[in-house]
């Protein structure tokens, strides 16, 4: 995707130019948002969903969370008008001929269930291809509601909604980014567009904060999984795909659903460093190379580190020695002795890729105490 890059400021207002043919992203306005290094809590792969909207006349609410960039077909029309790859509501009208304009309070809304509850660090409201039909402004609120509430329960008067993004003007055909500084754990968002219009994509970047009671009930679980609060901190190479793919739920379904590095022409090797959900004891390991056939890693090793800081250096203990990997295969290893740590690292030799890493174990007493304290501190 080509685009007009902008590093500062990260706000866009006003219409984009009408589509004039050629690459529709050529005049797309975007910026570098530091918070995008965090997990997308609204990822469908994590279980996120748009559970309700007050209006979706022109385009369905579910499009908000579709992975990848919004597409645009200038010739695609239906019975209701132009078909857009996003969520688009009808034009609002006033109460009478004397006052045909919507009021300042009129707005449309969509309720989003986060795939993993957590602390929101930043939100991108993307209006790609909505050039003259985007909202004048947007606002976003968050709530923490246990269980699996219905839309009616989320809209009840007793639900407390906290402002994450105040009503702010946005631009058409642009990635509108908003840093968030609210230190609370949220399970749902309410996205408002004032007074109406269309939004192509919504991305909610933040840190997963799991429920310690749920993890305790599981006993043994994947202590590096993204949905359980694990995180890919750093990697040697991200040429083809993000390192966070390796801790996504489920098995990889295609080659780019894993982590693959560029081809090395030296004597080095590649690696990913992870932060575990909390201090844990690891008892078993899975390294999956699904769909990586002519480009899987040749060998891999796994190490752990015990301490608050991740860092590339320090006391790493190898718990799985360098081991031959097969293409398109799930490899399983049971450790002779449980290995305790707060961070893990997978090293692949010499290059290539893996699709998933699973580290099965359980929290230590210290890990449980820290996770429980943070969960309570964030209002969980």
Coordinates of C-alpha atoms in Angstrom, one line a residue:
X1 CA 0.0 0.0 0.0
X2 CA 1.4 3.4 -0.9
X3 CA 0.4 6.4 1.2
X4 CA 1.2 9.9 2.1
X5 CA 3.2 9.4 5.4
X6 CA 3.0 11.9 8.1
X7 CA 5.0 11.6 11.4
X8 CA 3.5 14.6 13.3
X9 CA 0.9 15.6 14.0
X10 CA -1.3 12.5 14.1
X11 CA -4.5 14.2 13.4
X12 CA -6.3 14.7 10.1
X13 CA -9.4 16.8 9.3
X14 CA -11.4 17.6 6.3
X15 CA -12.4 15.8 3.1
X16 CA -9.9 13.9 1.0
X17 CA -10.0 14.5 -2.8
X18 CA -12.6 12.7 -4.8
X19 CA -11.3 9.4 -6.2
X20 CA -9.6 10.2 -9.5
X21 CA -8.6 6.7 -10.6
X22 CA -5.5 4.6 -10.2
X23 CA -4.2 3.5 -6.8
X24 CA -6.9 4.5 -4.2
X25 CA -4.3 4.6 -1.5
X26 CA -2.0 7.0 -3.3
X27 CA -3.5 10.0 -1.5
X28 CA -4.3 8.1 1.8
X29 CA -3.2 10.1 4.9
X30 CA -1.4 8.2 7.6
X31 CA 1.2 8.5 10.3
X32 CA 3.6 6.4 12.5
X33 CA 1.8 5.7 15.7
X34 CA 4.1 4.3 18.5
X35 CA 1.3 2.5 20.2
X36 CA 0.8 0.1 17.3
X37 CA 3.7 -2.0 18.7
X38 CA 1.1 -3.3 21.2
X39 CA -1.3 -6.1 20.5
X40 CA -4.5 -5.4 18.6
X41 CA -7.1 -6.2 21.3
X42 CA -9.9 -6.0 18.7
X43 CA -8.4 -8.8 16.5
X44 CA -11.0 -11.2 15.3
X45 CA -8.5 -14.0 15.7
X46 CA -8.5 -13.3 19.4
X47 CA -12.3 -13.5 19.5
X48 CA -13.2 -9.8 19.1
X49 CA -16.6 -8.9 17.5
X50 CA -18.9 -6.0 16.8
X51 CA -21.9 -7.1 18.8
X52 CA -24.3 -4.3 17.9
X53 CA -24.8 -1.0 16.1
X54 CA -27.7 1.4 16.0
X55 CA -27.5 1.7 12.2
X56 CA -25.6 0.0 9.4
X57 CA -27.8 0.9 6.4
X58 CA -25.0 1.2 3.8
X59 CA -22.3 -1.2 5.1
X60 CA -22.2 -3.8 7.9
X61 CA -20.6 -3.1 11.3
X62 CA -18.6 -6.4 11.1
X63 CA -16.3 -4.8 8.5
X64 CA -14.7 -2.7 11.2
X65 CA -12.6 -5.6 12.4
X66 CA -11.8 -7.3 9.1
X67 CA -8.0 -8.0 9.0
X68 CA -6.0 -6.1 6.4
X69 CA -6.6 -2.9 4.6
X70 CA -10.0 -1.8 3.4
X71 CA -10.6 -2.4 -0.4
X72 CA -12.3 -0.1 -2.8
X73 CA -14.1 -0.9 -6.0
X74 CA -15.5 2.3 -7.7
X75 CA -18.0 0.3 -9.7
X76 CA -19.5 -1.7 -6.8
X77 CA -23.0 -0.6 -6.2
X78 CA -26.0 -2.3 -4.7
X79 CA -29.7 -1.6 -4.2
X80 CA -28.9 0.7 -1.3
X81 CA -26.1 2.6 -3.0
X82 CA -22.3 2.5 -3.1
X83 CA -21.0 -0.7 -1.3
X84 CA -18.2 0.2 1.0
X85 CA -15.7 -2.0 2.9
X86 CA -16.4 -0.6 6.3
X87 CA -19.3 0.4 8.6
X88 CA -21.5 3.1 7.1
X89 CA -24.7 4.6 8.4
X90 CA -27.4 6.6 6.6
X91 CA -27.4 10.4 6.5
X92 CA -29.1 11.8 9.6
X93 CA -31.8 14.4 9.2
X94 CA -33.3 17.1 11.5
X95 CA -36.7 17.1 13.1
X96 CA -38.5 19.4 10.6
X97 CA -38.2 21.4 7.4
X98 CA -37.5 24.4 9.5
X99 CA -34.5 22.6 11.1
X100 CA -33.4 19.9 8.6
X101 CA -30.0 19.4 10.2
X102 CA -29.0 16.9 12.9
X103 CA -28.5 18.2 16.4
X104 CA -25.1 18.5 18.1
X105 CA -26.0 15.4 20.2
X106 CA -27.0 13.2 17.3
X107 CA -24.6 10.3 16.6
X108 CA -24.3 6.7 15.6
X109 CA -22.7 4.0 17.7
X110 CA -21.2 0.4 17.5
X111 CA -20.5 -1.9 20.5
X112 CA -17.2 -3.8 20.2
X113 CA -16.3 -6.8 22.3
X114 CA -12.5 -7.0 22.7
X115 CA -10.9 -10.3 21.9
X116 CA -8.8 -10.1 25.0
X117 CA -9.5 -7.7 27.9
X118 CA -6.8 -5.3 28.6
X119 CA -5.4 -1.8 29.0
X120 CA -5.8 0.3 25.8
X121 CA -2.7 2.2 24.7
X122 CA -4.0 3.6 21.4
X123 CA -6.8 3.5 18.9
X124 CA -6.8 3.9 15.1
X125 CA -10.1 4.9 13.5
X126 CA -9.4 4.4 9.8
X127 CA -11.6 6.2 7.3
X128 CA -10.0 4.7 4.2
X129 CA -12.0 5.4 1.0
X130 CA -14.6 7.4 3.0
X131 CA -13.6 10.7 1.3
X132 CA -16.8 12.8 1.6
X133 CA -18.9 10.4 3.7
X134 CA -16.8 10.0 6.8
X135 CA -18.0 11.2 10.3
X136 CA -17.3 14.8 11.3
X137 CA -15.9 13.6 14.6
X138 CA -15.5 10.4 16.6
X139 CA -15.4 9.4 20.3
X140 CA -14.6 6.1 22.0
X141 CA -15.6 4.8 25.4
X142 CA -14.6 1.7 27.3
X143 CA -16.4 -0.5 29.9
X144 CA -15.4 -3.5 31.9
X145 CA -18.3 -6.0 32.1
X146 CA -17.7 -9.6 33.2
X147 CA -19.0 -12.6 31.4
X148 CA -20.7 -12.5 28.0
X149 CA -23.1 -9.6 28.2
X150 CA -25.8 -9.0 25.6
X151 CA -26.1 -5.7 23.7
X152 CA -29.0 -4.8 25.9
X153 CA -27.0 -5.5 29.1
X154 CA -24.1 -3.3 27.8
X155 CA -26.5 -0.5 27.1
X156 CA -28.1 -0.6 30.6
X157 CA -28.0 2.4 32.8
X158 CA -25.8 0.7 35.4
X159 CA -22.9 0.1 33.0
X160 CA -20.1 2.6 33.6
X161 CA -18.5 3.9 30.4
X162 CA -15.1 5.7 30.6
X163 CA -14.0 8.1 27.9
X164 CA -10.9 6.9 26.0
X165 CA -11.1 9.3 23.1
X166 CA -13.1 12.5 23.6
X167 CA -15.1 13.8 20.7
X168 CA -12.5 14.7 18.2
X169 CA -12.6 15.9 14.5
X170 CA -11.3 13.4 12.0
X171 CA -10.4 13.4 8.4
X172 CA -11.6 11.4 5.4
X173 CA -9.5 8.7 3.8
X174 CA -7.1 8.7 6.7
X175 CA -5.7 6.7 9.6
X176 CA -6.8 8.8 12.6
X177 CA -4.7 7.8 15.6
X178 CA -5.4 8.5 19.2
X179 CA -3.0 7.7 22.1
X180 CA -4.9 6.6 25.3
X181 CA -3.6 7.1 28.8
X182 CA -6.4 5.5 30.9
X183 CA -4.9 2.9 33.3
X184 CA -7.9 0.5 33.4
X185 CA -8.8 -2.9 32.1
X186 CA -11.6 -2.9 29.6
X187 CA -13.7 -5.7 28.0
X188 CA -15.9 -3.6 25.6
X189 CA -15.7 -0.4 23.6
X190 CA -18.4 1.9 22.3
X191 CA -17.4 3.7 19.1
X192 CA -19.4 6.8 18.3
X193 CA -19.4 8.7 15.0
X194 CA -20.8 12.3 15.1
X195 CA -23.3 12.7 13.5
X196 CA -23.1 9.9 10.9
X197 CA -21.0 8.5 8.2
X198 CA -18.5 5.7 7.6
X199 CA -15.5 4.1 9.3
X200 CA -13.5 1.5 7.4
X201 CA -11.4 -0.2 10.1
X202 CA -11.0 0.0 13.9
X203 CA -7.8 -1.1 15.6
X204 CA -7.4 -1.1 19.4
X205 CA -3.8 -1.5 20.6
X206 CA -3.0 -2.4 24.1
X207 CA -1.8 -4.9 26.7
X208 CA -3.7 -8.1 27.5
X209 CA -4.7 -8.4 31.2
X210 CA -6.0 -11.9 31.7
X211 CA -8.3 -13.0 34.6
X212 CA -6.1 -14.7 37.2
X213 CA -9.0 -16.8 38.4
X214 CA -9.5 -18.2 34.9
X215 CA -5.8 -19.1 34.5
X216 CA -5.8 -20.7 38.0
X217 CA -8.8 -22.9 37.0
X218 CA -7.0 -24.0 33.8
X219 CA -4.0 -25.1 35.8
X220 CA -1.7 -25.9 32.9
X221 CA -1.9 -23.4 30.0
X222 CA 0.2 -21.7 27.4
X223 CA 2.1 -19.1 29.4
X224 CA 3.3 -17.2 26.3
X225 CA 0.0 -17.1 24.4
X226 CA -1.1 -13.6 23.4
X227 CA -4.7 -14.3 24.7
X228 CA -3.3 -15.2 28.1
X229 CA -1.1 -12.1 28.4
X230 CA 2.1 -13.1 26.7
X231 CA 3.9 -10.7 24.4
X232 CA 6.5 -10.7 21.7
X233 CA 9.0 -8.1 22.9
X234 CA 11.5 -8.0 20.1
X235 CA 12.9 -10.0 17.2
X236 CA 15.9 -10.1 15.0
X237 CA 14.0 -9.8 11.7
X238 CA 10.5 -8.9 10.8
X239 CA 10.9 -8.7 7.0
X240 CA 7.9 -10.9 6.0
X241 CA 5.6 -11.0 9.1
X242 CA 5.3 -10.0 12.7
X243 CA 6.7 -12.0 15.5
X244 CA 3.4 -11.8 17.4
X245 CA 1.9 -14.2 14.9
X246 CA 3.8 -17.0 16.7
X247 CA 1.6 -16.6 19.8
X248 CA -1.8 -16.1 18.1
X249 CA -4.6 -18.5 18.9
X250 CA -5.0 -21.7 16.9
X251 CA -2.8 -23.2 14.3
X252 CA -1.5 -21.2 11.3
X253 CA -3.8 -21.4 8.3
X254 CA -1.4 -20.1 5.6
X255 CA 2.2 -19.2 5.2
X256 CA 1.9 -15.5 6.2
X257 CA 0.1 -16.5 9.4
X258 CA 3.5 -17.3 11.0
X259 CA 6.8 -15.6 11.4
X260 CA 9.3 -15.7 8.5
X261 CA 12.6 -13.9 8.1
X262 CA 14.5 -12.8 5.0
X263 CA 17.2 -15.1 3.7
X264 CA 20.5 -14.8 5.6
X265 CA 23.8 -14.5 3.7
X266 CA 26.0 -14.6 6.7
X267 CA 26.8 -16.9 9.6
X268 CA 24.3 -15.5 12.0
X269 CA 20.8 -16.7 13.1
X270 CA 17.4 -15.2 14.0
X271 CA 15.4 -15.0 17.2
X272 CA 12.3 -13.8 19.0
X273 CA 12.2 -12.7 22.6
X274 CA 8.9 -13.0 24.6
X275 CA 7.5 -11.8 27.9
X276 CA 5.5 -14.5 29.7
X277 CA 2.1 -13.7 31.3
X278 CA 3.9 -13.7 34.6
X279 CA 6.6 -15.8 36.3
X280 CA 5.8 -19.4 35.3
X281 CA 7.1 -22.9 35.4
X282 CA 7.3 -24.4 31.8
X283 CA 6.9 -28.1 31.5
X284 CA 6.3 -28.7 27.7
X285 CA 7.1 -26.9 24.4
X286 CA 5.5 -26.9 21.0
X287 CA 7.2 -25.5 17.9
X288 CA 5.0 -25.6 14.8
X289 CA 6.1 -25.0 11.3
X290 CA 2.7 -25.3 9.7
X291 CA 2.6 -24.1 6.0
X292 CA 6.3 -23.3 6.1
X293 CA 7.5 -26.0 3.7
X294 CA 10.5 -24.7 1.7
X295 CA 11.2 -21.9 4.2
X296 CA 10.9 -23.4 7.7
X297 CA 13.7 -22.9 10.2
X298 CA 16.3 -25.7 10.0
X299 CA 16.9 -25.9 13.8
X300 CA 15.5 -24.2 16.9
X301 CA 16.4 -23.8 20.5
X302 CA 14.4 -22.3 23.4
X303 CA 15.8 -20.5 26.5
X304 CA 14.3 -18.8 29.5
X305 CA 15.3 -15.9 31.7
X306 CA 14.1 -15.1 35.2
X307 CA 13.8 -11.4 36.1
X308 CA 11.8 -8.3 35.6
X309 CA 13.7 -7.0 32.6
X310 CA 13.6 -8.7 29.2
X311 CA 16.6 -7.4 27.5
X312 CA 18.7 -9.1 24.9
X313 CA 21.5 -9.9 27.3
X314 CA 21.6 -11.6 30.7
X315 CA 21.2 -15.0 32.3
X316 CA 19.5 -17.1 29.7
X317 CA 19.1 -20.8 30.4
X318 CA 18.6 -23.1 27.5
X319 CA 15.7 -25.5 28.1
X320 CA 15.5 -27.0 24.7
X321 CA 18.9 -27.5 22.9
X322 CA 19.3 -26.8 19.2
X323 CA 16.9 -29.3 17.6
X324 CA 16.2 -30.3 14.0
X325 CA 12.9 -29.1 12.7
X326 CA 10.8 -30.6 9.9
X327 CA 8.8 -28.5 7.4
X328 CA 5.0 -28.1 7.9
X329 CA 5.1 -30.1 11.2
X330 CA 4.1 -29.6 14.9
X331 CA 7.0 -30.6 17.1
X332 CA 6.4 -31.5 20.8
X333 CA 8.9 -31.7 23.6
X334 CA 8.3 -32.6 27.3
X335 CA 11.0 -31.1 29.7
X336 CA 12.7 -33.5 32.2
X337 CA 12.6 -30.7 34.8
X338 CA 10.2 -27.7 34.9
X339 CA 11.9 -24.4 34.0
X340 CA 11.0 -21.2 35.8
X341 CA 11.2 -17.8 34.2
X342 CA 9.5 -14.5 33.2
X343 CA 10.9 -14.3 29.7
X344 CA 11.6 -16.8 26.9
X345 CA 13.5 -16.7 23.6
X346 CA 13.3 -19.0 20.6
X347 CA 16.4 -19.0 18.4
X348 CA 16.1 -20.4 14.8
X349 CA 19.1 -21.5 12.7
X350 CA 20.0 -20.1 10.4
X351 CA 16.9 -18.3 9.2
X352 CA 13.4 -19.1 7.9
X353 CA 10.4 -19.3 10.1
X354 CA 8.1 -20.9 12.6
X355 CA 4.3 -20.5 12.7
X356 CA 3.6 -21.0 16.4
X357 CA 5.4 -21.4 19.8
X358 CA 3.6 -22.9 22.7
X359 CA 5.1 -23.0 26.2
X360 CA 2.8 -25.1 28.5
X361 CA 3.1 -24.6 32.2
X362 CA 1.5 -22.8 35.2
X363 CA 2.1 -19.7 37.2
X364 CA 4.4 -19.7 40.2
X365 CA 3.2 -18.4 43.5
X366 CA 5.0 -15.1 42.8
X367 CA 3.6 -14.9 39.3
X368 CA 0.1 -15.5 40.6
X369 CA 0.5 -12.8 43.2
X370 CA 1.8 -10.2 40.8
X371 CA -0.9 -10.9 38.2
X372 CA -3.7 -10.8 40.8
X373 CA -2.4 -7.5 42.1
X374 CA -2.3 -5.9 38.7
X375 CA -5.7 -7.2 37.8
X376 CA -7.2 -5.7 40.9
X377 CA -5.2 -2.4 40.4
X378 CA -6.7 -2.0 36.9
X379 CA -10.3 -2.6 38.1
X380 CA -10.6 -6.2 36.9

